[in-house]
Coordinates of C-alpha atoms in Angstrom, one line a residue:
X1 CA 76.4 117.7 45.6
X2 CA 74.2 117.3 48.3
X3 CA 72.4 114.1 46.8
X4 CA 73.8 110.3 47.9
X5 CA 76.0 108.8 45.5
X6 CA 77.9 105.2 46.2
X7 CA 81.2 104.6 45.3
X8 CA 80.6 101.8 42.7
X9 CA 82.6 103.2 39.6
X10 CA 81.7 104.2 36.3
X11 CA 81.9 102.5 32.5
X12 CA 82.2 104.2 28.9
X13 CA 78.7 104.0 28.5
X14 CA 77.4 105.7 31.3
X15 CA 79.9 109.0 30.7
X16 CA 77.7 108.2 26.8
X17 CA 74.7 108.5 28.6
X18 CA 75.7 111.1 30.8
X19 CA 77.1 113.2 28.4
X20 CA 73.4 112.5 26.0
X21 CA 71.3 113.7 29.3
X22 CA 73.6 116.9 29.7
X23 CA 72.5 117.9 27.0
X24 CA 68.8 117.0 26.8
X25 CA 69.0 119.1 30.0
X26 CA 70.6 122.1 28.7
X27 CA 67.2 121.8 25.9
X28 CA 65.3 121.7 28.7
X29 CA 66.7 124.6 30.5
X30 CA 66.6 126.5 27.4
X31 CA 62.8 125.5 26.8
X32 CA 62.1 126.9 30.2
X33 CA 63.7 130.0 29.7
X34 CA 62.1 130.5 26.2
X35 CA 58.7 129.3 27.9
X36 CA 59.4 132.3 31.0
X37 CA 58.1 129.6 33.5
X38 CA 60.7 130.7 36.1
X39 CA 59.5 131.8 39.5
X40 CA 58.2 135.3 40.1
X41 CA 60.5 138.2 42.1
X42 CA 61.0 136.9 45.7
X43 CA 64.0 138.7 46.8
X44 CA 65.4 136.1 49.1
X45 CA 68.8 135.2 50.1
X46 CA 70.7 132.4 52.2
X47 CA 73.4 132.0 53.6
X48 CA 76.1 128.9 54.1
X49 CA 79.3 129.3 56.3
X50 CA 81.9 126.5 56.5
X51 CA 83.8 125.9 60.0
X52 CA 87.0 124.4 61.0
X53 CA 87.1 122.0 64.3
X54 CA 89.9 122.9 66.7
X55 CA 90.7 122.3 70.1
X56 CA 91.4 124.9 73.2
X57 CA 95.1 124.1 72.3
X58 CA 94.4 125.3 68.8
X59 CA 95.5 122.4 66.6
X60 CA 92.7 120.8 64.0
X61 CA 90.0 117.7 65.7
X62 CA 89.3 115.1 62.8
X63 CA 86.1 114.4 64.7
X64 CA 83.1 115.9 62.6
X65 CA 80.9 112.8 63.0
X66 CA 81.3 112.9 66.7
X67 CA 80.7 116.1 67.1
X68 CA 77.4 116.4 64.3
X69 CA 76.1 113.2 66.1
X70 CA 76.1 115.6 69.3
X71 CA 74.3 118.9 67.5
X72 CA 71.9 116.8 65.7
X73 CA 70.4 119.9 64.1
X74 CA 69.9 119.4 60.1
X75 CA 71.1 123.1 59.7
X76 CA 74.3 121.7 60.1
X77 CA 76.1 119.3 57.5
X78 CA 79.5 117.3 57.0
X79 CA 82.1 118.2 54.9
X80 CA 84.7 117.6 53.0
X81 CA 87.6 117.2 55.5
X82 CA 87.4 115.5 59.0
X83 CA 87.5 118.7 60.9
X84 CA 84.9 120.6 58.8
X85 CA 81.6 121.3 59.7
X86 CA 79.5 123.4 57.3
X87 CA 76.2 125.2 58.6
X88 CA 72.7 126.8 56.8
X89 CA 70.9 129.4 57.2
X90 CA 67.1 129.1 56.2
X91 CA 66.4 131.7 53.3
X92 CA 65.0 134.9 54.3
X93 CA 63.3 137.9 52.5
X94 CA 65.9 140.2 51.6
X95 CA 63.8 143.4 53.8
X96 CA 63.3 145.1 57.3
X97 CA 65.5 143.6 60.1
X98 CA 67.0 140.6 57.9
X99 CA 70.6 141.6 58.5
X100 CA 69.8 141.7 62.3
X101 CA 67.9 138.1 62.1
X102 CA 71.0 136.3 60.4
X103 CA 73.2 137.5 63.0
X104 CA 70.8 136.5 65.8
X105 CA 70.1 132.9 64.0
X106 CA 73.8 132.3 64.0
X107 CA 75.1 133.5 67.1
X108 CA 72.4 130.8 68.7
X109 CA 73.3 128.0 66.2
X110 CA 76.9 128.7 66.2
X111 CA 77.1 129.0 70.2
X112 CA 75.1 125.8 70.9
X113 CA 77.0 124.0 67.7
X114 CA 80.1 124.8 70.1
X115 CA 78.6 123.5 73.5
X116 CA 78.3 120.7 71.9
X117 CA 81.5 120.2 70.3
X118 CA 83.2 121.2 73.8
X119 CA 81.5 118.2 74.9
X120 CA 84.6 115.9 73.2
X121 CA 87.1 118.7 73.9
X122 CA 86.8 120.4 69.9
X123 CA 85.7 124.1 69.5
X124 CA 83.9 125.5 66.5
X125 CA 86.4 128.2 64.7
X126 CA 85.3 130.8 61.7
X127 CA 88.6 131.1 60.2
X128 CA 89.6 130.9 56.0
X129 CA 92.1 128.5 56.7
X130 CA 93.0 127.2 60.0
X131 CA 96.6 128.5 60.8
X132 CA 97.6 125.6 62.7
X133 CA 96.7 123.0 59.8
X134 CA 99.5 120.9 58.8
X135 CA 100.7 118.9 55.6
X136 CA 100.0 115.3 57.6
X137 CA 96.3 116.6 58.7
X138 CA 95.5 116.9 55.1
X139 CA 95.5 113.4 53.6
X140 CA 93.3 110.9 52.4
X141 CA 92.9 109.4 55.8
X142 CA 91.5 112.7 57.0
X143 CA 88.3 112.9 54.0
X144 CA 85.0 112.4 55.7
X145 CA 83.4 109.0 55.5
X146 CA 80.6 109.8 53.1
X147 CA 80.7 108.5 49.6
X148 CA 80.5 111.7 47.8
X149 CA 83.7 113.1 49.1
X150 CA 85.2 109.6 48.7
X151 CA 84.2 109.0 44.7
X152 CA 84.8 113.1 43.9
X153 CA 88.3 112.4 45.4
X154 CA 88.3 108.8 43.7
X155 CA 87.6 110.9 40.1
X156 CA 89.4 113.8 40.5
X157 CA 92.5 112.0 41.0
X158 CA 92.0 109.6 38.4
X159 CA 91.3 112.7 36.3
X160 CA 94.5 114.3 36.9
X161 CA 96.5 111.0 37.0
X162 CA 99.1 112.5 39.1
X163 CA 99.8 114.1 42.1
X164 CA 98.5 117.2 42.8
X165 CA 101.1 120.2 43.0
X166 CA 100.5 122.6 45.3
X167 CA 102.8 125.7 44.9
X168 CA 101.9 129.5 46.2
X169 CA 104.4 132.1 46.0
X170 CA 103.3 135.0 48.8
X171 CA 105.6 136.5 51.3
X172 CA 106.7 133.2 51.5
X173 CA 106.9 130.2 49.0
X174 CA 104.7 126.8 49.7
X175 CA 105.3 123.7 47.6
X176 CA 103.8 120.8 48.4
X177 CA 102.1 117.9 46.7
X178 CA 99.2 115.6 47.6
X179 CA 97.9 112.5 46.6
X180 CA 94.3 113.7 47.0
X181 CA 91.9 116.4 47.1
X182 CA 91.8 116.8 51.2
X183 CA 94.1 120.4 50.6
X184 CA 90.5 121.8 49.7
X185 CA 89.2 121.4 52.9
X186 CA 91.7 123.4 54.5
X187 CA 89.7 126.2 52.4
X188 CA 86.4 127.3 54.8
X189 CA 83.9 130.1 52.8
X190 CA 80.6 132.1 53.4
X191 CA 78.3 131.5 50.5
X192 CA 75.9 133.9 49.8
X193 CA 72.7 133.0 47.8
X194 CA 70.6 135.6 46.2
X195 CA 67.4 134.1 44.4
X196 CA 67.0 136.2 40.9
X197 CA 64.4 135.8 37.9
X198 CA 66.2 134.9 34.9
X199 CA 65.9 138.8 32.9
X200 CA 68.3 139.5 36.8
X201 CA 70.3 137.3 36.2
X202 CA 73.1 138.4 33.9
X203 CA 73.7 142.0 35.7
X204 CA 73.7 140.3 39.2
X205 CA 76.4 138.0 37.9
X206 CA 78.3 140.2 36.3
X207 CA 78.0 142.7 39.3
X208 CA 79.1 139.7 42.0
X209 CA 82.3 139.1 39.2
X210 CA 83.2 142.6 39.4
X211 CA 82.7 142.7 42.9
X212 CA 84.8 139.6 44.0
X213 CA 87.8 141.5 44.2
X214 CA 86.3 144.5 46.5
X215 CA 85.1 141.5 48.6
X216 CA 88.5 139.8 49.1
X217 CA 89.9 143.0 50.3
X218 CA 87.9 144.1 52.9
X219 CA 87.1 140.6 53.9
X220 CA 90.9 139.0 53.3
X221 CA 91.0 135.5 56.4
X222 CA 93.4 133.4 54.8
X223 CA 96.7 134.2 55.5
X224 CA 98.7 130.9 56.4
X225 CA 98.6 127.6 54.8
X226 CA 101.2 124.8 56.0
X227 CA 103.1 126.9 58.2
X228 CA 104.2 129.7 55.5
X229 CA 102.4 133.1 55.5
X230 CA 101.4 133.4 51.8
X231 CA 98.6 135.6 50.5
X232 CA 96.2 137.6 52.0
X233 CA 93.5 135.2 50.9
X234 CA 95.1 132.1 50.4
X235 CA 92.0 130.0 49.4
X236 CA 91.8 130.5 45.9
X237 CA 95.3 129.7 44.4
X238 CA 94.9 126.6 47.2
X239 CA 91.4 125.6 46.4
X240 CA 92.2 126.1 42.5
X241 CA 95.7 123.9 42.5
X242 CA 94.0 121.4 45.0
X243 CA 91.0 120.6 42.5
X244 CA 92.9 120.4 39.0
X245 CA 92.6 117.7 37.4
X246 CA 95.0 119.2 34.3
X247 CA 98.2 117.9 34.4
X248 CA 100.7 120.4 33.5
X249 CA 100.8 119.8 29.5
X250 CA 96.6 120.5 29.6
X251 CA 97.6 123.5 31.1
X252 CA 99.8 124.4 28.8
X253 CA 97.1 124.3 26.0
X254 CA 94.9 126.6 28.2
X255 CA 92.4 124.1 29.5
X256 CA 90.4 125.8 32.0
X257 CA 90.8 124.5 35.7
X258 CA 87.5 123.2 37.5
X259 CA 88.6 126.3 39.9
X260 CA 87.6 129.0 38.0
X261 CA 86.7 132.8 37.7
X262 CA 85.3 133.1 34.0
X263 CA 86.9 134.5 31.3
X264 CA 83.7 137.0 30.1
X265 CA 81.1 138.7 31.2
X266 CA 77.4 137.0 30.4
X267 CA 74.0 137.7 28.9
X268 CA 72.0 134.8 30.4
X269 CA 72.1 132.2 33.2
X270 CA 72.1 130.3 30.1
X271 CA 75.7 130.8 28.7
X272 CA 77.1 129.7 32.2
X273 CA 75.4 126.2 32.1
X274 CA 76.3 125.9 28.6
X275 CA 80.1 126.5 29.5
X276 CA 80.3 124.1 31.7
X277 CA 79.0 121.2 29.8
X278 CA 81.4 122.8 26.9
X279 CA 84.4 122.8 28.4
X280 CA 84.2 120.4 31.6
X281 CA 84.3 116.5 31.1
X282 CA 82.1 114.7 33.8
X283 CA 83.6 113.8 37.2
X284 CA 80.1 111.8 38.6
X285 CA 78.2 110.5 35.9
X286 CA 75.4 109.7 37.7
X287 CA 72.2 109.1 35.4
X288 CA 68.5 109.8 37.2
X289 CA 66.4 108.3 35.2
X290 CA 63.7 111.8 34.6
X291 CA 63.8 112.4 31.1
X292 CA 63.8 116.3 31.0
X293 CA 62.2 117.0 27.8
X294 CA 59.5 114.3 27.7
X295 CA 58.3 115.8 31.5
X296 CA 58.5 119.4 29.7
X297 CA 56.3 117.9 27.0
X298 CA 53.6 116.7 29.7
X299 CA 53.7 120.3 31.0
X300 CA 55.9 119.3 34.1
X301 CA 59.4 121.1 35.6
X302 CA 62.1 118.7 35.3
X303 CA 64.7 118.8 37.7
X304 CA 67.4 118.4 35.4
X305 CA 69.7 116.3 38.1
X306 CA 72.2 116.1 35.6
X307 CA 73.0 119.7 35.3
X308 CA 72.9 120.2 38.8
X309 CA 75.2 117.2 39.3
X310 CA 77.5 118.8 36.8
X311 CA 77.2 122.3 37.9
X312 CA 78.6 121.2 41.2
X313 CA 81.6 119.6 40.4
X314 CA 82.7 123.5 38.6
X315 CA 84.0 125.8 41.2
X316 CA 83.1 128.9 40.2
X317 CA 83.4 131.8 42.4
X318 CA 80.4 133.2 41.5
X319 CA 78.4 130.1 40.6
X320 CA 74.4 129.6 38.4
X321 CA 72.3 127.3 40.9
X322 CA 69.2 126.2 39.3
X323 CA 66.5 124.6 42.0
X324 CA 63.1 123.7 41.9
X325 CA 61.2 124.2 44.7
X326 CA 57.1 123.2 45.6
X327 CA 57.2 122.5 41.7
X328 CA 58.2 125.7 40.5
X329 CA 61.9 126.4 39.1
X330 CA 64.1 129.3 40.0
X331 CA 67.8 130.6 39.6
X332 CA 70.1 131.9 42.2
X333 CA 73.4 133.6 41.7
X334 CA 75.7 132.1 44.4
X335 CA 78.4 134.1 45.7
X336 CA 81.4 131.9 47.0
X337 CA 84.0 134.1 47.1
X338 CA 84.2 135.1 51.1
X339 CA 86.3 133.1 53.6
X340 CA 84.7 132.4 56.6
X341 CA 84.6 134.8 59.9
X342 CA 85.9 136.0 61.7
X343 CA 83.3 136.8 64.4
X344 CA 79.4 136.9 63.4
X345 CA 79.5 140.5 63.5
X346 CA 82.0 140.3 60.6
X347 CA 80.1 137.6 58.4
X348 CA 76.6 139.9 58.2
X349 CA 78.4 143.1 57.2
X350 CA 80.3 141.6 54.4
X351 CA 76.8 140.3 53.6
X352 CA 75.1 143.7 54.1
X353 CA 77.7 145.1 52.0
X354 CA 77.4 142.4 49.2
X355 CA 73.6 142.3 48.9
X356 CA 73.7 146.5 48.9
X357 CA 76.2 146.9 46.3
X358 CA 74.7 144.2 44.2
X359 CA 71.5 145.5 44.0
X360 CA 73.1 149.2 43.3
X361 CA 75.2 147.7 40.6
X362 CA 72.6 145.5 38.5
X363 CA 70.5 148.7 38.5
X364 CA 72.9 151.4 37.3
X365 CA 72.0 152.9 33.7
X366 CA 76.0 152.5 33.3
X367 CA 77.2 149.3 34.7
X368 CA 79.9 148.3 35.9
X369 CA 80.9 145.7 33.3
X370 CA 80.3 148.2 30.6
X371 CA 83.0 150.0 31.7
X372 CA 85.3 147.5 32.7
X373 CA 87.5 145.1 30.6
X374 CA 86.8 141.1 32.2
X375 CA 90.7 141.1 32.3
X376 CA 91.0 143.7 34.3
X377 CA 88.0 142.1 37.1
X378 CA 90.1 138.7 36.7
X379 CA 93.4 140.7 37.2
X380 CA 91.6 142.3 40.7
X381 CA 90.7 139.3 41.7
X382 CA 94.0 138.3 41.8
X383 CA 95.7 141.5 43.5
X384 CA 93.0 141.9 46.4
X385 CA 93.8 138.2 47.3
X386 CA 97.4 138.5 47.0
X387 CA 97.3 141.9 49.2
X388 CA 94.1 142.5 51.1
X389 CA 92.9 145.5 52.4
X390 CA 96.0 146.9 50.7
X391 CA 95.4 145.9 47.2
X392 CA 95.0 148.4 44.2
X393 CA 92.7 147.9 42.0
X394 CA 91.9 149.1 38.3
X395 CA 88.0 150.1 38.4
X396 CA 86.2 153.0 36.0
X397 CA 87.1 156.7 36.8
X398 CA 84.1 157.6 38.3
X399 CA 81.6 160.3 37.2
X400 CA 81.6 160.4 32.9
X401 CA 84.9 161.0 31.7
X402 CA 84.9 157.2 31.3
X403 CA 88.3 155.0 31.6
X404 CA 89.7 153.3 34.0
X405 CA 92.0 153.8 36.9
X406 CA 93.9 152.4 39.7
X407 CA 92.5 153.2 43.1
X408 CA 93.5 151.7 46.9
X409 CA 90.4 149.4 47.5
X410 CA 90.0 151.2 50.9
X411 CA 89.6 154.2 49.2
X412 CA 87.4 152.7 46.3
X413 CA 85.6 151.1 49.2
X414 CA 84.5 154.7 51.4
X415 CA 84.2 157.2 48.6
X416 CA 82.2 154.9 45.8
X417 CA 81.2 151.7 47.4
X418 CA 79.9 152.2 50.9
X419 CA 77.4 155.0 49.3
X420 CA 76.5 152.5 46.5
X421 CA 75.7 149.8 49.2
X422 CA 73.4 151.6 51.4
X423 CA 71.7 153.0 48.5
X424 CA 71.5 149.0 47.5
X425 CA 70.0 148.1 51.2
X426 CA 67.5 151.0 51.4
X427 CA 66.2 149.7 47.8
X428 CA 66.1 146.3 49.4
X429 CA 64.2 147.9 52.2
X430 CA 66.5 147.0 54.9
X431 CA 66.0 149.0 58.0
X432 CA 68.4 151.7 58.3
X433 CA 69.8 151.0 61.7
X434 CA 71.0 147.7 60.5
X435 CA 72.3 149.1 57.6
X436 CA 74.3 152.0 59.3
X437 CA 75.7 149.1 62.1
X438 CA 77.0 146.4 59.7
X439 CA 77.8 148.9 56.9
X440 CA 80.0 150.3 59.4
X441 CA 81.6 148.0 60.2
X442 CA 83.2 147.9 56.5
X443 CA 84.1 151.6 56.8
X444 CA 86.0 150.9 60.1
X445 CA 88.1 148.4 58.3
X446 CA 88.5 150.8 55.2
X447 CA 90.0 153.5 57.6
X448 CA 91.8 151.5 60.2
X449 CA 93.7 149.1 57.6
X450 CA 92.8 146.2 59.5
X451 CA 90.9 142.7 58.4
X452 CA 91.3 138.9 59.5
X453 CA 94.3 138.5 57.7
X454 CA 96.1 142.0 58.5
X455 CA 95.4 140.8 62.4
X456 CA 96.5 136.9 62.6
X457 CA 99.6 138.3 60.1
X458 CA 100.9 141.1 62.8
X459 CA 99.6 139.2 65.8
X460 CA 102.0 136.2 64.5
X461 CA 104.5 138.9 63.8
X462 CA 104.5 140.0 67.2
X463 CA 104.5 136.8 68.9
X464 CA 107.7 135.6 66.9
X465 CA 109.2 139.0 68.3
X466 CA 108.2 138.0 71.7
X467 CA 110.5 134.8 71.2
X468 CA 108.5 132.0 69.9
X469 CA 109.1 129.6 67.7
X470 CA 107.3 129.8 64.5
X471 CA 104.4 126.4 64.8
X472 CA 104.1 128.4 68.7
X473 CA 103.1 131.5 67.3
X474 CA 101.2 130.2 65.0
X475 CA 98.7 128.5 67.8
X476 CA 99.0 131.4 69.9
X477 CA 97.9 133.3 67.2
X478 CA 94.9 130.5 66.7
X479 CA 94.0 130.5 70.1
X480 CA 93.7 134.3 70.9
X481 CA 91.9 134.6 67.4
X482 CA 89.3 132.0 68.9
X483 CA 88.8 133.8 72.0
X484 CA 88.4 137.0 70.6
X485 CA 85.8 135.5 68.0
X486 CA 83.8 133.6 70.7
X487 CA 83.6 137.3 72.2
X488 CA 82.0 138.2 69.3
X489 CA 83.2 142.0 68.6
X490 CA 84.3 142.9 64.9
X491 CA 88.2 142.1 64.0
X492 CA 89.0 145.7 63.6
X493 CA 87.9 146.3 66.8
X494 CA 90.1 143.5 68.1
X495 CA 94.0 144.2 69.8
X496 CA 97.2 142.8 68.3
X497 CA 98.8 140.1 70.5
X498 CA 98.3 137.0 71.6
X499 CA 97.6 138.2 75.6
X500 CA 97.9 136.4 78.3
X501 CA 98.6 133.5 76.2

């Protein structure tokens, strides 16, 4: 999505044309494939985090163009809502002190991003969802002036012809409705890119799919949306009600939202792709004019824009990213699933203990996904963001009396998981010191209970029991969270409470 688009509206024949190139592309992805002309093994990864603006008093700054104008660093980008920021991570081999490097690269960027942002009284927050964010801060008025965001909003709404309905059912019940897609900015993640040759690519999906829920539940930031406490990890039902363009009788005949987990596991890179030009109209028909399969012909690597295009307007939570880079193509699985913080620390251990158990979990002789129904993955997803670091989830009995079982993630997490992931990282060839720090910091969590959302939930707990009112708590909560993240120390690590508040 990162290409310019402009606004200008689109006519039958160009979603004709559109729809002809999709599929000339999918030929031409196919032809590669078939052809093997996919970049060797590189074992790199990236990494993407999405921010929220706030200010000391804890309430949202619509002020991103300010405050980029300041940084003036290409590593960090717009996004979709006024008081979001989004920031990159150059991609690094997957080896020696990489775990130590990406914490080091964005505690610098991250600390002068917010020096710079102080500068017109905003701050620079890691948080899933902002707690403070209210229904009037996310409306139309709010999306960022670039015309990307303005013509997906312009065709997603058209798409849906109606208002959007928002309605979460947690510990406490949220309906709402919008008359855009600005909601989905409320929804900040860390995406995790791993780079993969196309015989990789199928187990490292279908590892990352059966790994979302593990994922949510030790790493669970989303707690509050709009002033009601909802799910543990809010983002999803948000992000998937806040993008569907179905109106309710579409739904009703099972048409799949653009929000959406998958429904089987894969084979190839190929079948992903394939889906989505199946089952997805177009929201941005926007022709290049490369034609794929007459530059395959003259022995060239199309960039098949199209696709790409396409591919980025389907919100998968594990989603195919074809690239080509210095003229050669490759694939990359990325991983979407995480919310964003909360401290630095935090972000590189759920990476360290992604990129371990992926590479533990593509390689087993007995996968995963052999021994586990997709229903049952779909149905963890589910539980682990409605419950957190308390959710149960069905996974295979270990060992091989085969079947499945339901286990605490916490538990699943320290007896199975943890070993899996440093077994991952010492394959990767990740030195051990950083793989004992950050994969501890997982293990900590498992055994004290505690994540982002278990802490802003009790510390807002506790401060209505001190005697504040509910939108006073939730800043207090805001603001101690940012001063304890700008410290920098892991969440379990941090004290309930807002302090000296």
């Amino acid at each position: 999505m990162g290409e310019k688009v402009v606004a200008d509206g689109f006519d039958l024949s160009d979603r004709q044309r559109y729809r002809a190139k999709l599929q000339q592309c999918l030929t031409g992805l196919g032809r590669l494939l078939a052809e093997k002309r996919f970049d060797k093994p590189r074992n790199l990864v990236g990494l993407e985090i999405e921010l929220n603006l706030a200010g000391a008093d804890g309430m949202p700054r619509m002020m991103n163009g300010e405050v980029l104008e300041r940084i003036a660093s290409r590593d960090f980008q717009t996004e979709l809502g006024m008081f979001n920021l989004e920031v990159n991570i150059q991609p690094h081999r997957l080896g020696g002190r990489v775990l130590e490097q990406l914490a080091e690269e964005l505690r610098t960027g991250l600390a002068y991003a917010h020096r710079k942002a102080r500068e017109v009284d905003a701050g620079i927050v890691m948080i899933g969802i902002l707690p403070t964010l209210a229904e009037k801060d996310l409306v139309s008025a709010n999306l960022s002036d670039v015309d990307r965001y303005v013509l997906l909003n312009d065709q997603i709404t058209a798409a849906r012809g109606e208002s959007f309905a928002l309605d979460i059912d947690g510990v406490e019940r949220l309906t709402s409705t919008a008359n855009s897609i600005v909601p989905e900015a409320a929804c900040t993640s860390v995406q995790l890119h791993l780079q993969v040759t196309p015989d990789r690519f199928a187990d490292v999906w279908n590892a990352a799919q059966a790994l979302a829920a593990v994922q949510i539940a030790v790493g669970a930031n989303s707690p509050f949306l709009f002033g009601r406490e909802l799910w543990r990890e809010s983002r999803p039902p948000l992000f998937t009600q806040a993008t569907d363009t179905r109106p309710p009788e579409l739904q009703a005949q099972g048409v799949r939202p653009r929000t959406w987990f998958g429904e089987r596991w894969v084979s190839s890179a190929y079948e992903l792709f394939e889906e989505n030009v199946r089952y997805f109209p177009a929201l941005l028909p926007i022709c290049d004019d490369e034609e794929p399969l007459s530059v395959l012909d003259a022995g060239g690597v199309p960039q098949l824009q199209e696709l790409v295009l396409h591919n980025g307007t389907v919100y998968r939570w594990n989603r195919p990213v074809y690239e080509v880079v210095d003229g050669v193509p490759h694939l990359r699985v990325e991983n979407r699933v995480l919310p964003a913080g909360p401290t630095v620390e935090d972000v590189v251990a759920n990476a360290a203990f992604y990129y371990g158990l992926i590479r533990a979990l593509a390689d087993d002789a007995r996968p995963v996904w052999r021994r586990l129904a997709f229903e049952d993955a779909a149905r963890n997803f589910d539980t682990a963001c409605r419950h957190g670091i308390d959710a149960e989830l069905t996974w295979p009995r270990p060992g091989r009396a085969g079947g499945v079982t339901t286990v605490p993630a916490v538990k699943l997490v320290r007896d199975e998981l943890l070993p899996l992931a440093a077994a991952g990282l010492d394959a990767w060839g990740v030195e051990k010191a950083d793989r004992d720090r950050y994969l501890g910091i997982i293990e900590q969590r498992c055994r004290r209970g505690v994540n982002g959302a278990s802490w802003q939930v009790d510390t807002f707990h506790q401060a209505l029991e001190e005697g504040l009112e509910r939108d006073a708590a939730l800043a207090a909560t805001t603001r101690q969270y940012c001063r304890l993240m700008r410290q920098g120390e892991p969440v379990h690590t941090w004290p309930v409470g807002i302090g000296d508040d």
